[in-house]
Coordinates of C-alpha atoms and ligand atoms in Angstrom, one line a residue:
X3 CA -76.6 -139.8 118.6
X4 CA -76.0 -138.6 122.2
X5 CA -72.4 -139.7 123.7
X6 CA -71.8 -139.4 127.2
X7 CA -68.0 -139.6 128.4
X8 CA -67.5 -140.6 132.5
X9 CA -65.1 -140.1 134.0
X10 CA -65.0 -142.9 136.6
X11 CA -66.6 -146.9 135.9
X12 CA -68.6 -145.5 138.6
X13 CA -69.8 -143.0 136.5
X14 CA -70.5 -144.7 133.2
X15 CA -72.6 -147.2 135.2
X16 CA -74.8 -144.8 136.4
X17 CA -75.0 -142.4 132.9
X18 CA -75.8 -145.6 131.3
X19 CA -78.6 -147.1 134.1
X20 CA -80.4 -143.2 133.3
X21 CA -80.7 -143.5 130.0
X22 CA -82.1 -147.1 130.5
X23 CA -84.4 -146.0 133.0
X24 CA -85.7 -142.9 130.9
X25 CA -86.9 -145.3 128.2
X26 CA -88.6 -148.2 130.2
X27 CA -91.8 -147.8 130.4
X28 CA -92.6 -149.0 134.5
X29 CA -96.3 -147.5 134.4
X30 CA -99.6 -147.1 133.1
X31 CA -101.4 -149.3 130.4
X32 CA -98.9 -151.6 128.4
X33 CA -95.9 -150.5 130.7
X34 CA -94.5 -153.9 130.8
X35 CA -90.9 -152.8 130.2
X36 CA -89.1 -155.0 127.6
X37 CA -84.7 -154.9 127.4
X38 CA -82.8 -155.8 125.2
X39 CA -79.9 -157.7 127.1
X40 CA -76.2 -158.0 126.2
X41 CA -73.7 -160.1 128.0
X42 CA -70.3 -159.1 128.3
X43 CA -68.2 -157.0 130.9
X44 CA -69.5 -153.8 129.5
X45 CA -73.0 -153.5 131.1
X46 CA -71.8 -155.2 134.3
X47 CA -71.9 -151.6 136.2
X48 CA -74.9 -150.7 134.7
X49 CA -76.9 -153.6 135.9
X50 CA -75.6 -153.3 139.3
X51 CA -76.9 -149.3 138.9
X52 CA -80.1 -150.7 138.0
X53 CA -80.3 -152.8 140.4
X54 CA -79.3 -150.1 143.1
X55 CA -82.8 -148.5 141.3
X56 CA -85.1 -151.1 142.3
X57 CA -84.1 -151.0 145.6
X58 CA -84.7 -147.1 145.9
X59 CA -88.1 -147.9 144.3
X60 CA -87.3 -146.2 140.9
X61 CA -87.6 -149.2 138.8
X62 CA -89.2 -152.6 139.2
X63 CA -88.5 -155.5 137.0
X64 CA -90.8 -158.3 138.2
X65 CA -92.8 -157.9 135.4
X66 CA -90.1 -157.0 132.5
X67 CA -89.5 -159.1 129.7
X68 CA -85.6 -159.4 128.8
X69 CA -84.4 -160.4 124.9
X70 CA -81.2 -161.5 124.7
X71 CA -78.7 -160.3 121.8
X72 CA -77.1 -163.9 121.2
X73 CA -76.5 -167.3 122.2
X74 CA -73.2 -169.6 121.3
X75 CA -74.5 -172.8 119.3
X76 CA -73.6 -176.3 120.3
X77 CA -73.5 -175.6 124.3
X78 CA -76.1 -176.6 126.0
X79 CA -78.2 -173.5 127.5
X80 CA -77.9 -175.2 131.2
X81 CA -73.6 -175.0 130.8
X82 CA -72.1 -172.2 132.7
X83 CA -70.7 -170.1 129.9
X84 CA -73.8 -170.0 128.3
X85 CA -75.4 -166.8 127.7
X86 CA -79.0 -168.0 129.3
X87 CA -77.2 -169.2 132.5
X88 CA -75.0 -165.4 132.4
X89 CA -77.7 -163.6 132.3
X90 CA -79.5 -165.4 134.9
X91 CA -76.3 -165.2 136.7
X92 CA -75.7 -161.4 136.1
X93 CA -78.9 -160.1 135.3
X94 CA -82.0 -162.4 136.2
X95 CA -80.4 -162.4 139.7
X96 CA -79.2 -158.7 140.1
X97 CA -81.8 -156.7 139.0
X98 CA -84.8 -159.3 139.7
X99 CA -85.9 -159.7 136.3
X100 CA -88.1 -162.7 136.3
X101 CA -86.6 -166.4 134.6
X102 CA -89.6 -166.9 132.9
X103 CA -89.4 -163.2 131.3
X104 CA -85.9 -164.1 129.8
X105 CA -85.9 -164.5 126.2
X106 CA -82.4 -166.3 124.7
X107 CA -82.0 -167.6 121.0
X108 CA -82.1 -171.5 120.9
X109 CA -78.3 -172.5 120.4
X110 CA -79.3 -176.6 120.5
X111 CA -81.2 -177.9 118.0
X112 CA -81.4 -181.2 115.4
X113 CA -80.4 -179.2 112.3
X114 CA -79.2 -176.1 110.6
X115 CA -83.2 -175.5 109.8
X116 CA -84.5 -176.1 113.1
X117 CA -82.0 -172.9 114.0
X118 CA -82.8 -171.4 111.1
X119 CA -86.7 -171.9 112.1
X120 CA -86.1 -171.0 115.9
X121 CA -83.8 -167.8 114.9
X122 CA -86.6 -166.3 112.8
X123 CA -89.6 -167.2 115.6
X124 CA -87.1 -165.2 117.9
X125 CA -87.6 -162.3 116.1
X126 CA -91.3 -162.4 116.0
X127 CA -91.3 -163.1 119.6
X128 CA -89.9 -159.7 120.1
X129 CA -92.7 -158.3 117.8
X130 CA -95.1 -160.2 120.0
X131 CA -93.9 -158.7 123.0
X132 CA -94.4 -155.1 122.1
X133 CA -90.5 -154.6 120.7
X134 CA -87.7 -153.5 122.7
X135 CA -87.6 -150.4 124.7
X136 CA -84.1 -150.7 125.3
X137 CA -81.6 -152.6 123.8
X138 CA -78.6 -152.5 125.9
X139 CA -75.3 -153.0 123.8
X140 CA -71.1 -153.8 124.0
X141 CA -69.1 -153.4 121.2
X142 CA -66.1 -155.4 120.0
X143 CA -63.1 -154.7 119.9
X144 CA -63.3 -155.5 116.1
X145 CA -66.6 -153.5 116.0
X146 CA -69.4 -156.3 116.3
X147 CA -72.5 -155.3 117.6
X148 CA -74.7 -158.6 119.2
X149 CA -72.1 -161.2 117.5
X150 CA -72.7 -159.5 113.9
X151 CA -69.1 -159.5 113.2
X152 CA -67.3 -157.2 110.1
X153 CA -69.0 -157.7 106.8
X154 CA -72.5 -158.0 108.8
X155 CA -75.5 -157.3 106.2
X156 CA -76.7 -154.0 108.3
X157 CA -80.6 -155.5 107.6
X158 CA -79.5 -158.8 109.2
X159 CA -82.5 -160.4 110.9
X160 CA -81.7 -162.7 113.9
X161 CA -79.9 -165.4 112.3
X162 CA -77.0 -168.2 112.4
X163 CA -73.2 -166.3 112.0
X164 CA -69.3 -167.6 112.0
X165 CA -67.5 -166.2 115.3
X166 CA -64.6 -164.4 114.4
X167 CA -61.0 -165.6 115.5
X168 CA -60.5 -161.7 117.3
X169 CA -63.9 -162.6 119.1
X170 CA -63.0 -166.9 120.1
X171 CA -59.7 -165.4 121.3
X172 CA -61.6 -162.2 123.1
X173 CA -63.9 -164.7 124.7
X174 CA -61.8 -168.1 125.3
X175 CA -60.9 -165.7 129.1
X176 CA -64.5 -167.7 130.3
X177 CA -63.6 -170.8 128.4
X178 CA -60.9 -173.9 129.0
X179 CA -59.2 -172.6 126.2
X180 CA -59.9 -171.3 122.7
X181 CA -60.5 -174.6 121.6
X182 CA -63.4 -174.8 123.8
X183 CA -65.0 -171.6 122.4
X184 CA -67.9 -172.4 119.8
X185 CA -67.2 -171.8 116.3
X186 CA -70.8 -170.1 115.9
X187 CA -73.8 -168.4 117.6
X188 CA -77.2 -167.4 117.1
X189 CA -77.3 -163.5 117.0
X190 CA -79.8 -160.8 116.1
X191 CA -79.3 -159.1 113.2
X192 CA -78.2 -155.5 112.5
X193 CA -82.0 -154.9 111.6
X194 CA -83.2 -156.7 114.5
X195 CA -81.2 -154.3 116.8
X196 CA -82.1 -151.1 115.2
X197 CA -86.0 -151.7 115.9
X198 CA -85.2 -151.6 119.3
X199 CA -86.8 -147.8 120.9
X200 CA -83.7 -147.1 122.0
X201 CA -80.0 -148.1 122.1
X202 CA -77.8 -147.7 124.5
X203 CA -74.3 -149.3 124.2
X204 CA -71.7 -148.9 126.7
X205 CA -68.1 -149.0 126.2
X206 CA -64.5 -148.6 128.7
X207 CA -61.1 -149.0 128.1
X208 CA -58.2 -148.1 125.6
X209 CA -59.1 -151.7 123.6
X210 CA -62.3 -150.1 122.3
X211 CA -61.3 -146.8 121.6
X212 CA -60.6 -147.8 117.8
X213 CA -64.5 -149.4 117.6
X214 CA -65.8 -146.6 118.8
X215 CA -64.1 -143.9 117.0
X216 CA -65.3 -145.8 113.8
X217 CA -68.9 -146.9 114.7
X218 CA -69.4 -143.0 116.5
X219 CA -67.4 -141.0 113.3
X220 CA -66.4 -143.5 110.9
X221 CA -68.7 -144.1 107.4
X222 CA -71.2 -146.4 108.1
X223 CA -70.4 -149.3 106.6
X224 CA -70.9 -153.3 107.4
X225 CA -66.9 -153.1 108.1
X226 CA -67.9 -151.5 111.4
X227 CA -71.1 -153.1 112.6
X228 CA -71.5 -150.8 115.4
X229 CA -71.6 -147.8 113.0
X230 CA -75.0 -148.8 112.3
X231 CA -75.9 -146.7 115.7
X232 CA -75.8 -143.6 113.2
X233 CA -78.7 -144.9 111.4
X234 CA -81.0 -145.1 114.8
X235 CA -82.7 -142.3 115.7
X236 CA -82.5 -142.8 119.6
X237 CA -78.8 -144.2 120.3
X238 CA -77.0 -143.4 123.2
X239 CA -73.4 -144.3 124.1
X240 CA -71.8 -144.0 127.0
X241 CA -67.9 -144.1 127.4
X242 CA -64.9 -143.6 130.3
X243 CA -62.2 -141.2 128.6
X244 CA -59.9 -144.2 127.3
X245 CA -62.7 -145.6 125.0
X246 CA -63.3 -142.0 124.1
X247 CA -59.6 -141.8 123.2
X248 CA -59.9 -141.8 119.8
X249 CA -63.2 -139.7 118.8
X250 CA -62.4 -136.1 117.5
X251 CA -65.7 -134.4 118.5
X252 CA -65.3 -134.7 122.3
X253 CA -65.5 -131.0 123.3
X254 CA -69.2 -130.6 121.2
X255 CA -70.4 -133.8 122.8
X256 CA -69.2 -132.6 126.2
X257 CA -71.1 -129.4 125.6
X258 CA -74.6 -131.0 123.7
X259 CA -74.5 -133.6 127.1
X260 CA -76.7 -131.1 129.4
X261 CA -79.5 -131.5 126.3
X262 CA -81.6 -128.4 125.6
X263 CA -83.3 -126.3 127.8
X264 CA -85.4 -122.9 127.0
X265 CA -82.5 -120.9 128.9
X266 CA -80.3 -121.9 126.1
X267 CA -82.3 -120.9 123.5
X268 CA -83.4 -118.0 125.4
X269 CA -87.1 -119.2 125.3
X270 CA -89.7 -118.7 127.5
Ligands
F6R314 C1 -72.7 -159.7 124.2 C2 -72.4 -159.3 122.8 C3 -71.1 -158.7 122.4 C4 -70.4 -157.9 123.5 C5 -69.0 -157.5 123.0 C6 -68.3 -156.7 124.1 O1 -74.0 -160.2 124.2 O2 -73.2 -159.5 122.0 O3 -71.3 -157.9 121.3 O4 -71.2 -156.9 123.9 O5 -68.3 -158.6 122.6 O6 -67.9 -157.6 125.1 P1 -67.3 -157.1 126.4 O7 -68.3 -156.2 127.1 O8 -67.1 -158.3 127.3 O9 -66.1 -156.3 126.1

């Protein structure tokens, strides 16, 4: 795992938009890139980096495919709070990623089993389109990764799941109260996230710091969905100081950030 601490929001944004940029693939045969979206404040900055890339000509997104992490059930995907019309809003719009390339789980349906049947064609639809090259990720401030909240099965496909109350009351900020905040969503799984290439998850402020120091040091366990980033063999996460608050390694991942060059190993 590669952790990159910033020490400005100016400065996560842009960490975060290279490492998304370093695994698209923008050319050649099958260079279609395919993202993994998350809504959220989080990746805010680092869309607005990569859209600062497309207009210097080192990324293009008119041809990208976008997967989103989740969807709330029961509103419909045309209401403002939902996460299609937010990621047209902050994503579609900013970075110039085709509507028709947006991929969101269906949170309407008649029945339980036509989510059920929707949730699992999501996944396959992801398979279809080559997989994800980069799944871009928040965490919670309870540790949920995509809405797979505490006592997540860390092989969870893309499924139905209960929001939790720390997660209503996190979110009701967008909503006419917590009342108004659906009870569940449709979410990828644990499983479904780790196939992605690549993970990058971004995290700021002092009400993360706790999520991150146990999904970056803690066991891994379903307790802490986001500690299933130790299991991936390409995650990245980038953090300002205060979400970096309560990691004890900070000094080695301060020195590994450079990577590794033959001058350090005296090569060459
Ligand atoms: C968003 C998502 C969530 C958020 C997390 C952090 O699609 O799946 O896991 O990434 O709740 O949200 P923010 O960034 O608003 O703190």
């Amino acid at each position: 795992m590669l952790v990159l601490i910033g020490s400005s929001p100016q400065e996560v944004a842009r960490l975060a938009a290279d490492q998304v940029l370093a695994g698209l693939k923008f050319h050649g045969a099958g260079s279609e890139p395919v993202l993994g979206l998350a809504t959220g404040s989080s990746p805010l900055g680092l869309y607005r980096e990569l859209a600062v890339a497309v207009s210097e000509g080192r990324a293009d997104f008119s041809r990208a495919q976008g997967f989103a992490l989740d969807e709330y059930i029961g509103i419909p995907d045309t209401h403002a709070q939902s996460y299609r019309q937010t990621l047209i809003n902050e994503v579609c719009s900013v970075i110039g990623l085709p509507r028709e390339g947006l991929h969101v789980p269906l949170g309407v349906a008649e029945s339980v089993a036509d989510l059920e049947k929707a949730a699992a064609a999501y996944d396959e639809s992801i398979r279809q389109a080559g997989g994800v090259q980069v799944q871009i990720l928040g965490i919670g401030a309870n540790g949920h990764l995509g809405f797979n909240e505490p006592g997540s099965s860390l092989r969870s496909r893309t499924r139905i799941k209960r929001l939790a109350a720390q997660t209503r009351e996190d979110n009701a900020r967008f909503f006419e109260g917590i009342d108004s905040v659906p009870t569940h969503c449709v979410t990828q799984g644990l499983g479904t996230v780790l196939e992605a290439k690549r993970l990058v998850l971004v995290a700021t402020g002092p009400g993360k710091a706790q999520a991150i120091a146990a999904a970056v040091e803690g066991p891994l366990s379903a307790s802490c969905p986001g500690s299933v980033l130790q299991l991936h063999e390409d995650a990245v996460v980038v953090l300002d100081e205060a979400a970096a608050a309560g990691l004890t390694q900070v000094q080695y991942y301060n020195d590994s950030a450079a990577g590794i060059s033959d001058a350090d190993l005296h090569l060459g």
